């Protein structure tokens, strides 16, 4: 009898510990998911069937499955009766990026309203699929899913430290896995200009390189490494990244910083500054006083020339023009700036920055695009369709939504992944502060003080990675993960479906997916 009881105990324990393995565990959590009976057996003979317009998705799915199981599946435009993964478009699905995934013993079916929806259905399927070599059993399930927000962003600063095309692609792979769809590429700053501009070759001949870099935290005693550092993307490489992202339904939003954070450009073309003085590409961190001289007509010619090339390269409707942290000391003493202020009846240097923003905005609008900027650009943004990135808390975003501007929420205390994610004692040097996984997860980007009408303007969220203290891609990935998994769920999953403890259960399994993609990450505790 005792042995029987013992056996029973063992059976029950094994059953309980194994049960969660077959539970569908996805990140981000789908809106509706129902586990059903049985499984689909994926094998070498399984065919990926695709409707017209989904050939690229089918080819990618075949690649993804090969990466995960070693099986190389054929794709076909001819529908199969069984043993297939069917990719289809359907108008019955309400949301543009929505999809339905049905795993049954005969077939797997993914339907999307658009190819983006189908792509997200594929990502869910991959997360349901075990990571093993050879045939695999995929547990039967019915999923109906759609994102909460249309803008689910990830930002990367490639100026403070540079990341090459392959490294950027690894980050786009990670975004795709998590159904994120906006890559905000911070391409110009004081410490480096990273995009080839044909009309201004010195931007990358000179502006992409610094002679030395600050060692350690910028509050520690000054020390420099005396190593020349830099890099940039040719326009061909930029196109390669845009295409790679587009195939994964990610829009690349370029940021050209103006009128602040301009030192690398001024090092290349000193006449862009108020003093016409030669400066060096900056070698330390913080906010440089070397800003563009907005009192000169020639500076606007420069902005327009650069933005023309950028607009020709990037299909994104939105072009980010920065606008943050513009020190105004030089403008205060610049005869050109002061004369322009007088002529345009601008009361102070803040209004001068607004004047500059509005002029650049008009130009961008004339090219059929719209600007996005950090929340500083809200000032004076009447009659404007600018999109606002709220980084200094929620206030800028709330004010913007009330003024009918589209908003992306990226408040520092939840979204700055250059901050520590755990006890600094055991972590690589970071800028400051603490944004741990739970903090990120619990962000609700929708301010309750907005009316339903105003809430329509909150388009989504973004995680930002500033790279002053992040010299390698391994460290960048480590700062993103696992926090980006939480951010993906913030952007995708309805607030009512979010649960941190339950997320952590899924996260423990999801770690192997990050490993499969070669994404370095902080270990889940
Ligand atoms: C503020 S956020 C910045 C960046 C820095 C970052 C460091 C923003 C618009 N500007 O230039 O890298 O803080 O956390």
PDB file of N, CA and C in Angstrom, residues 383-468:
ATOM      1  N   UNK A 383      -0.539  74.265 -35.288  1.00  0.00           N
ATOM      2  CA  UNK A 383      -0.632  74.019 -36.736  1.00  0.00           C
ATOM      3  C   UNK A 383       0.424  73.047 -37.211  1.00  0.00           C
ATOM      4  N   UNK A 384       0.646  72.009 -36.463  1.00  0.00           N
ATOM      5  CA  UNK A 384       1.700  71.083 -36.845  1.00  0.00           C
ATOM      6  C   UNK A 384       1.172  69.670 -36.689  1.00  0.00           C
ATOM      7  N   UNK A 385       1.655  68.767 -37.552  1.00  0.00           N
ATOM      8  CA  UNK A 385       1.257  67.367 -37.389  1.00  0.00           C
ATOM      9  C   UNK A 385       2.418  66.540 -36.824  1.00  0.00           C
ATOM     10  N   UNK A 386       3.321  67.229 -36.104  1.00  0.00           N
ATOM     11  CA  UNK A 386       4.498  66.553 -35.552  1.00  0.00           C
ATOM     12  C   UNK A 386       4.083  65.469 -34.566  1.00  0.00           C
ATOM     13  N   UNK A 387       4.840  64.382 -34.599  1.00  0.00           N
ATOM     14  CA  UNK A 387       4.638  63.303 -33.637  1.00  0.00           C
ATOM     15  C   UNK A 387       5.621  63.549 -32.495  1.00  0.00           C
ATOM     16  N   UNK A 388       5.156  63.358 -31.268  1.00  0.00           N
ATOM     17  CA  UNK A 388       5.981  63.732 -30.114  1.00  0.00           C
ATOM     18  C   UNK A 388       6.415  62.491 -29.340  1.00  0.00           C
ATOM     19  N   UNK A 389       7.704  62.461 -29.000  1.00  0.00           N
ATOM     20  CA  UNK A 389       8.233  61.364 -28.211  1.00  0.00           C
ATOM     21  C   UNK A 389       8.399  61.867 -26.786  1.00  0.00           C
ATOM     22  N   UNK A 390       7.585  61.364 -25.875  1.00  0.00           N
ATOM     23  CA  UNK A 390       7.553  61.870 -24.505  1.00  0.00           C
ATOM     24  C   UNK A 390       8.596  61.137 -23.664  1.00  0.00           C
ATOM     25  N   UNK A 391       9.722  61.791 -23.404  1.00  0.00           N
ATOM     26  CA  UNK A 391      10.799  61.106 -22.674  1.00  0.00           C
ATOM     27  C   UNK A 391      10.974  61.641 -21.260  1.00  0.00           C
ATOM     28  N   UNK A 392      10.633  62.929 -21.030  1.00  0.00           N
ATOM     29  CA  UNK A 392      10.797  63.481 -19.677  1.00  0.00           C
ATOM     30  C   UNK A 392       9.512  63.207 -18.892  1.00  0.00           C
ATOM     31  N   UNK A 393       9.266  61.932 -18.623  1.00  0.00           N
ATOM     32  CA  UNK A 393       8.034  61.536 -17.956  1.00  0.00           C
ATOM     33  C   UNK A 393       6.869  61.480 -18.932  1.00  0.00           C
ATOM     34  N   UNK A 394       5.639  61.489 -18.373  1.00  0.00           N
ATOM     35  CA  UNK A 394       4.430  61.373 -19.193  1.00  0.00           C
ATOM     36  C   UNK A 394       3.870  62.745 -19.587  1.00  0.00           C
ATOM     37  N   UNK A 395       4.335  63.801 -18.876  1.00  0.00           N
ATOM     38  CA  UNK A 395       3.723  65.121 -19.011  1.00  0.00           C
ATOM     39  C   UNK A 395       3.696  65.632 -20.440  1.00  0.00           C
ATOM     40  N   UNK A 396       4.826  65.536 -21.126  1.00  0.00           N
ATOM     41  CA  UNK A 396       4.907  66.020 -22.505  1.00  0.00           C
ATOM     42  C   UNK A 396       3.928  65.270 -23.397  1.00  0.00           C
ATOM     43  N   UNK A 397       3.792  63.983 -23.144  1.00  0.00           N
ATOM     44  CA  UNK A 397       2.883  63.148 -23.947  1.00  0.00           C
ATOM     45  C   UNK A 397       1.434  63.518 -23.692  1.00  0.00           C
ATOM     46  N   UNK A 398       1.118  63.769 -22.427  1.00  0.00           N
ATOM     47  CA  UNK A 398      -0.260  64.124 -22.078  1.00  0.00           C
ATOM     48  C   UNK A 398      -0.629  65.471 -22.705  1.00  0.00           C
ATOM     49  N   UNK A 399       0.266  66.441 -22.544  1.00  0.00           N
ATOM     50  CA  UNK A 399       0.015  67.764 -23.135  1.00  0.00           C
ATOM     51  C   UNK A 399      -0.127  67.651 -24.648  1.00  0.00           C
ATOM     52  N   UNK A 400       0.709  66.827 -25.264  1.00  0.00           N
ATOM     53  CA  UNK A 400       0.667  66.676 -26.728  1.00  0.00           C
ATOM     54  C   UNK A 400      -0.650  66.072 -27.178  1.00  0.00           C
ATOM     55  N   UNK A 401      -1.091  65.011 -26.475  1.00  0.00           N
ATOM     56  CA  UNK A 401      -2.351  64.353 -26.859  1.00  0.00           C
ATOM     57  C   UNK A 401      -3.518  65.345 -26.749  1.00  0.00           C
ATOM     58  N   UNK A 402      -3.467  66.178 -25.703  1.00  0.00           N
ATOM     59  CA  UNK A 402      -4.535  67.177 -25.543  1.00  0.00           C
ATOM     60  C   UNK A 402      -4.525  68.173 -26.700  1.00  0.00           C
ATOM     61  N   UNK A 403      -3.319  68.395 -27.268  1.00  0.00           N
ATOM     62  CA  UNK A 403      -3.219  69.307 -28.415  1.00  0.00           C
ATOM     63  C   UNK A 403      -3.366  68.571 -29.742  1.00  0.00           C
ATOM     64  N   UNK A 404      -3.826  67.312 -29.671  1.00  0.00           N
ATOM     65  CA  UNK A 404      -4.087  66.485 -30.858  1.00  0.00           C
ATOM     66  C   UNK A 404      -2.828  66.135 -31.649  1.00  0.00           C
ATOM     67  N   UNK A 405      -1.739  65.925 -30.921  1.00  0.00           N
ATOM     68  CA  UNK A 405      -0.533  65.415 -31.571  1.00  0.00           C
ATOM     69  C   UNK A 405      -0.396  63.930 -31.268  1.00  0.00           C
ATOM     70  N   UNK A 406       0.026  63.166 -32.260  1.00  0.00           N
ATOM     71  CA  UNK A 406       0.325  61.760 -32.011  1.00  0.00           C
ATOM     72  C   UNK A 406       1.520  61.658 -31.075  1.00  0.00           C
ATOM     73  N   UNK A 407       1.464  60.671 -30.190  1.00  0.00           N
ATOM     74  CA  UNK A 407       2.471  60.553 -29.132  1.00  0.00           C
ATOM     75  C   UNK A 407       3.033  59.137 -29.050  1.00  0.00           C
ATOM     76  N   UNK A 408       4.337  59.050 -28.827  1.00  0.00           N
ATOM     77  CA  UNK A 408       4.943  57.789 -28.433  1.00  0.00           C
ATOM     78  C   UNK A 408       5.479  57.990 -27.020  1.00  0.00           C
ATOM     79  N   UNK A 409       5.082  57.108 -26.114  1.00  0.00           N
ATOM     80  CA  UNK A 409       5.515  57.216 -24.723  1.00  0.00           C
ATOM     81  C   UNK A 409       6.857  56.504 -24.542  1.00  0.00           C
ATOM     82  N   UNK A 410       7.808  57.234 -24.004  1.00  0.00           N
ATOM     83  CA  UNK A 410       9.098  56.623 -23.718  1.00  0.00           C
ATOM     84  C   UNK A 410       9.717  57.288 -22.482  1.00  0.00           C
ATOM     85  N   UNK A 411       8.932  57.341 -21.371  1.00  0.00           N
ATOM     86  CA  UNK A 411       9.411  58.015 -20.167  1.00  0.00           C
ATOM     87  C   UNK A 411      10.652  57.311 -19.586  1.00  0.00           C
ATOM     88  N   UNK A 412      11.633  58.130 -19.210  1.00  0.00           N
ATOM     89  CA  UNK A 412      12.925  57.578 -18.756  1.00  0.00           C
ATOM     90  C   UNK A 412      12.760  56.496 -17.689  1.00  0.00           C
ATOM     91  N   UNK A 413      11.883  56.749 -16.704  1.00  0.00           N
ATOM     92  CA  UNK A 413      11.861  55.840 -15.549  1.00  0.00           C
ATOM     93  C   UNK A 413      11.326  54.448 -15.864  1.00  0.00           C
ATOM     94  N   UNK A 414      10.802  54.232 -17.090  1.00  0.00           N
ATOM     95  CA  UNK A 414      10.347  52.892 -17.503  1.00  0.00           C
ATOM     96  C   UNK A 414      11.063  52.401 -18.759  1.00  0.00           C
ATOM     97  N   UNK A 415      11.528  53.332 -19.582  1.00  0.00           N
ATOM     98  CA  UNK A 415      11.899  52.970 -20.960  1.00  0.00           C
ATOM     99  C   UNK A 415      13.376  53.162 -21.279  1.00  0.00           C
ATOM    100  N   UNK A 416      14.176  53.629 -20.296  1.00  0.00           N
ATOM    101  CA  UNK A 416      15.590  53.863 -20.588  1.00  0.00           C
ATOM    102  C   UNK A 416      16.410  52.637 -20.220  1.00  0.00           C
ATOM    103  N   UNK A 417      16.762  51.890 -21.244  1.00  0.00           N
ATOM    104  CA  UNK A 417      17.458  50.626 -21.019  1.00  0.00           C
ATOM    105  C   UNK A 417      18.966  50.830 -20.851  1.00  0.00           C
ATOM    106  N   UNK A 418      19.414  52.102 -20.881  1.00  0.00           N
ATOM    107  CA  UNK A 418      20.819  52.352 -20.508  1.00  0.00           C
ATOM    108  C   UNK A 418      20.930  52.461 -18.988  1.00  0.00           C
ATOM    109  N   UNK A 419      19.794  52.451 -18.282  1.00  0.00           N
ATOM    110  CA  UNK A 419      19.809  52.440 -16.814  1.00  0.00           C
ATOM    111  C   UNK A 419      20.041  50.995 -16.336  1.00  0.00           C
ATOM    112  N   UNK A 420      20.459  50.867 -15.077  1.00  0.00           N
ATOM    113  CA  UNK A 420      20.690  49.528 -14.515  1.00  0.00           C
ATOM    114  C   UNK A 420      19.411  48.705 -14.516  1.00  0.00           C
ATOM    115  N   UNK A 421      19.577  47.384 -14.692  1.00  0.00           N
ATOM    116  CA  UNK A 421      18.409  46.489 -14.577  1.00  0.00           C
ATOM    117  C   UNK A 421      18.470  45.664 -13.293  1.00  0.00           C
ATOM    118  N   UNK A 422      19.585  45.755 -12.566  1.00  0.00           N
ATOM    119  CA  UNK A 422      19.710  45.039 -11.292  1.00  0.00           C
ATOM    120  C   UNK A 422      20.800  45.735 -10.481  1.00  0.00           C
ATOM    121  N   UNK A 423      21.040  45.246  -9.284  1.00  0.00           N
ATOM    122  CA  UNK A 423      22.020  45.817  -8.360  1.00  0.00           C
ATOM    123  C   UNK A 423      23.331  46.187  -9.080  1.00  0.00           C
ATOM    124  N   UNK A 424      23.677  47.481  -9.119  1.00  0.00           N
ATOM    125  CA  UNK A 424      24.858  47.929  -9.858  1.00  0.00           C
ATOM    126  C   UNK A 424      26.146  47.185  -9.472  1.00  0.00           C
ATOM    127  N   UNK A 425      26.171  46.673  -8.265  1.00  0.00           N
ATOM    128  CA  UNK A 425      27.377  45.983  -7.812  1.00  0.00           C
ATOM    129  C   UNK A 425      27.773  44.828  -8.732  1.00  0.00           C
ATOM    130  N   UNK A 426      26.770  44.152  -9.289  1.00  0.00           N
ATOM    131  CA  UNK A 426      27.056  42.974 -10.123  1.00  0.00           C
ATOM    132  C   UNK A 426      26.787  43.209 -11.601  1.00  0.00           C
ATOM    133  N   UNK A 427      26.612  44.452 -11.971  1.00  0.00           N
ATOM    134  CA  UNK A 427      26.225  44.751 -13.357  1.00  0.00           C
ATOM    135  C   UNK A 427      27.329  45.554 -14.045  1.00  0.00           C
ATOM    136  N   UNK A 428      27.372  45.496 -15.395  1.00  0.00           N
ATOM    137  CA  UNK A 428      28.324  46.363 -16.099  1.00  0.00           C
ATOM    138  C   UNK A 428      27.979  47.838 -15.857  1.00  0.00           C
ATOM    139  N   UNK A 429      28.999  48.689 -15.913  1.00  0.00           N
ATOM    140  CA  UNK A 429      28.805  50.126 -15.687  1.00  0.00           C
ATOM    141  C   UNK A 429      27.657  50.657 -16.545  1.00  0.00           C
ATOM    142  N   UNK A 430      26.762  51.397 -15.916  1.00  0.00           N
ATOM    143  CA  UNK A 430      25.641  52.010 -16.653  1.00  0.00           C
ATOM    144  C   UNK A 430      25.557  53.471 -16.248  1.00  0.00           C
ATOM    145  N   UNK A 431      24.665  54.216 -16.907  1.00  0.00           N
ATOM    146  CA  UNK A 431      24.645  55.666 -16.681  1.00  0.00           C
ATOM    147  C   UNK A 431      24.160  56.013 -15.271  1.00  0.00           C
ATOM    148  N   UNK A 432      23.115  55.326 -14.807  1.00  0.00           N
ATOM    149  CA  UNK A 432      22.570  55.617 -13.482  1.00  0.00           C
ATOM    150  C   UNK A 432      21.341  54.761 -13.222  1.00  0.00           C
ATOM    151  N   UNK A 433      20.676  55.020 -12.107  1.00  0.00           N
ATOM    152  CA  UNK A 433      19.250  54.693 -11.878  1.00  0.00           C
ATOM    153  C   UNK A 433      18.930  53.199 -12.006  1.00  0.00           C
ATOM    154  N   UNK A 434      17.670  52.901 -11.883  1.00  0.00           N
ATOM    155  CA  UNK A 434      17.230  51.499 -11.908  1.00  0.00           C
ATOM    156  C   UNK A 434      15.928  51.365 -12.675  1.00  0.00           C
ATOM    157  N   UNK A 435      15.966  50.572 -13.734  1.00  0.00           N
ATOM    158  CA  UNK A 435      14.748  50.212 -14.461  1.00  0.00           C
ATOM    159  C   UNK A 435      14.758  48.695 -14.559  1.00  0.00           C
ATOM    160  N   UNK A 436      14.171  48.026 -13.557  1.00  0.00           N
ATOM    161  CA  UNK A 436      14.238  46.567 -13.608  1.00  0.00           C
ATOM    162  C   UNK A 436      13.087  46.002 -14.432  1.00  0.00           C
ATOM    163  N   UNK A 437      13.134  44.698 -14.623  1.00  0.00           N
ATOM    164  CA  UNK A 437      12.190  44.017 -15.510  1.00  0.00           C
ATOM    165  C   UNK A 437      10.740  44.281 -15.099  1.00  0.00           C
ATOM    166  N   UNK A 438      10.509  44.211 -13.801  1.00  0.00           N
ATOM    167  CA  UNK A 438       9.148  44.388 -13.299  1.00  0.00           C
ATOM    168  C   UNK A 438       8.643  45.802 -13.575  1.00  0.00           C
ATOM    169  N   UNK A 439       9.542  46.755 -13.404  1.00  0.00           N
ATOM    170  CA  UNK A 439       9.197  48.152 -13.662  1.00  0.00           C
ATOM    171  C   UNK A 439       8.755  48.323 -15.120  1.00  0.00           C
ATOM    172  N   UNK A 440       9.552  47.772 -16.021  1.00  0.00           N
ATOM    173  CA  UNK A 440       9.216  47.868 -17.450  1.00  0.00           C
ATOM    174  C   UNK A 440       7.864  47.212 -17.695  1.00  0.00           C
ATOM    175  N   UNK A 441       7.712  46.003 -17.139  1.00  0.00           N
ATOM    176  CA  UNK A 441       6.497  45.233 -17.401  1.00  0.00           C
ATOM    177  C   UNK A 441       5.251  45.989 -16.950  1.00  0.00           C
ATOM    178  N   UNK A 442       5.375  46.649 -15.820  1.00  0.00           N
ATOM    179  CA  UNK A 442       4.186  47.278 -15.242  1.00  0.00           C
ATOM    180  C   UNK A 442       3.847  48.650 -15.821  1.00  0.00           C
ATOM    181  N   UNK A 443       4.609  49.067 -16.810  1.00  0.00           N
ATOM    182  CA  UNK A 443       4.256  50.332 -17.473  1.00  0.00           C
ATOM    183  C   UNK A 443       2.903  50.206 -18.175  1.00  0.00           C
ATOM    184  N   UNK A 444       2.016  51.136 -17.884  1.00  0.00           N
ATOM    185  CA  UNK A 444       0.821  51.296 -18.719  1.00  0.00           C
ATOM    186  C   UNK A 444       0.958  52.649 -19.405  1.00  0.00           C
ATOM    187  N   UNK A 445       1.246  52.644 -20.707  1.00  0.00           N
ATOM    188  CA  UNK A 445       1.535  53.916 -21.392  1.00  0.00           C
ATOM    189  C   UNK A 445       0.312  54.810 -21.584  1.00  0.00           C
ATOM    190  N   UNK A 446      -0.868  54.288 -21.270  1.00  0.00           N
ATOM    191  CA  UNK A 446      -2.078  55.076 -21.516  1.00  0.00           C
ATOM    192  C   UNK A 446      -2.463  55.868 -20.268  1.00  0.00           C
ATOM    193  N   UNK A 447      -2.273  57.190 -20.277  1.00  0.00           N
ATOM    194  CA  UNK A 447      -2.585  57.984 -19.078  1.00  0.00           C
ATOM    195  C   UNK A 447      -4.097  58.025 -18.844  1.00  0.00           C
ATOM    196  N   UNK A 448      -4.493  57.721 -17.588  1.00  0.00           N
ATOM    197  CA  UNK A 448      -5.929  57.639 -17.299  1.00  0.00           C
ATOM    198  C   UNK A 448      -6.576  59.022 -17.308  1.00  0.00           C
ATOM    199  N   UNK A 449      -5.767  60.084 -17.173  1.00  0.00           N
ATOM    200  CA  UNK A 449      -6.374  61.417 -17.150  1.00  0.00           C
ATOM    201  C   UNK A 449      -6.805  61.908 -18.532  1.00  0.00           C
ATOM    202  N   UNK A 450      -6.496  61.177 -19.581  1.00  0.00           N
ATOM    203  CA  UNK A 450      -6.939  61.602 -20.917  1.00  0.00           C
ATOM    204  C   UNK A 450      -8.345  61.086 -21.186  1.00  0.00           C
ATOM    205  N   UNK A 451      -9.113  61.863 -21.929  1.00  0.00           N
ATOM    206  CA  UNK A 451     -10.443  61.394 -22.338  1.00  0.00           C
ATOM    207  C   UNK A 451     -10.260  60.318 -23.398  1.00  0.00           C
ATOM    208  N   UNK A 452     -11.344  59.605 -23.678  1.00  0.00           N
ATOM    209  CA  UNK A 452     -11.261  58.541 -24.682  1.00  0.00           C
ATOM    210  C   UNK A 452     -10.790  59.102 -26.026  1.00  0.00           C
ATOM    211  N   UNK A 453     -11.275  60.276 -26.344  1.00  0.00           N
ATOM    212  CA  UNK A 453     -10.907  60.905 -27.612  1.00  0.00           C
ATOM    213  C   UNK A 453      -9.406  61.241 -27.631  1.00  0.00           C
ATOM    214  N   UNK A 454      -8.935  61.780 -26.504  1.00  0.00           N
ATOM    215  CA  UNK A 454      -7.513  62.151 -26.429  1.00  0.00           C
ATOM    216  C   UNK A 454      -6.611  60.914 -26.433  1.00  0.00           C
ATOM    217  N   UNK A 455      -7.123  59.821 -25.875  1.00  0.00           N
ATOM    218  CA  UNK A 455      -6.313  58.596 -25.801  1.00  0.00           C
ATOM    219  C   UNK A 455      -5.954  58.046 -27.183  1.00  0.00           C
ATOM    220  N   UNK A 456      -6.785  58.396 -28.187  1.00  0.00           N
ATOM    221  CA  UNK A 456      -6.503  57.935 -29.555  1.00  0.00           C
ATOM    222  C   UNK A 456      -5.125  58.406 -30.030  1.00  0.00           C
ATOM    223  N   UNK A 457      -4.635  59.482 -29.431  1.00  0.00           N
ATOM    224  CA  UNK A 457      -3.355  60.051 -29.888  1.00  0.00           C
ATOM    225  C   UNK A 457      -2.138  59.335 -29.306  1.00  0.00           C
ATOM    226  N   UNK A 458      -2.367  58.496 -28.303  1.00  0.00           N
ATOM    227  CA  UNK A 458      -1.239  57.725 -27.754  1.00  0.00           C
ATOM    228  C   UNK A 458      -1.025  56.518 -28.669  1.00  0.00           C
ATOM    229  N   UNK A 459       0.004  56.602 -29.500  1.00  0.00           N
ATOM    230  CA  UNK A 459       0.186  55.593 -30.541  1.00  0.00           C
ATOM    231  C   UNK A 459       0.992  54.394 -30.076  1.00  0.00           C
ATOM    232  N   UNK A 460       1.719  54.554 -28.981  1.00  0.00           N
ATOM    233  CA  UNK A 460       2.469  53.395 -28.524  1.00  0.00           C
ATOM    234  C   UNK A 460       3.629  53.729 -27.621  1.00  0.00           C
ATOM    235  N   UNK A 461       4.569  52.797 -27.564  1.00  0.00           N
ATOM    236  CA  UNK A 461       5.698  52.897 -26.628  1.00  0.00           C
ATOM    237  C   UNK A 461       7.009  52.562 -27.320  1.00  0.00           C
ATOM    238  N   UNK A 462       8.086  52.932 -26.651  1.00  0.00           N
ATOM    239  CA  UNK A 462       9.411  52.624 -27.191  1.00  0.00           C
ATOM    240  C   UNK A 462      10.422  52.459 -26.068  1.00  0.00           C
ATOM    241  N   UNK A 463      11.324  51.501 -26.245  1.00  0.00           N
ATOM    242  CA  UNK A 463      12.478  51.334 -25.350  1.00  0.00           C
ATOM    243  C   UNK A 463      13.672  52.024 -25.993  1.00  0.00           C
ATOM    244  N   UNK A 464      14.408  52.789 -25.209  1.00  0.00           N
ATOM    245  CA  UNK A 464      15.561  53.515 -25.750  1.00  0.00           C
ATOM    246  C   UNK A 464      16.876  52.969 -25.213  1.00  0.00           C
ATOM    247  N   UNK A 465      17.832  52.813 -26.125  1.00  0.00           N
ATOM    248  CA  UNK A 465      19.163  52.395 -25.674  1.00  0.00           C
ATOM    249  C   UNK A 465      20.215  53.409 -26.115  1.00  0.00           C
ATOM    250  N   UNK A 466      20.591  54.255 -25.159  1.00  0.00           N
ATOM    251  CA  UNK A 466      21.704  55.193 -25.358  1.00  0.00           C
ATOM    252  C   UNK A 466      22.972  54.455 -24.996  1.00  0.00           C
ATOM    253  N   UNK A 467      24.041  54.669 -25.781  1.00  0.00           N
ATOM    254  CA  UNK A 467      25.155  53.727 -25.676  1.00  0.00           C
ATOM    255  C   UNK A 467      26.474  54.333 -25.173  1.00  0.00           C
ATOM    256  N   UNK A 468      26.396  55.396 -24.381  1.00  0.00           N
ATOM    257  CA  UNK A 468      27.626  55.964 -23.824  1.00  0.00           C
ATOM    258  C   UNK A 468      28.489  54.889 -23.169  1.00  0.00           C
TER     259      UNK A 468
END
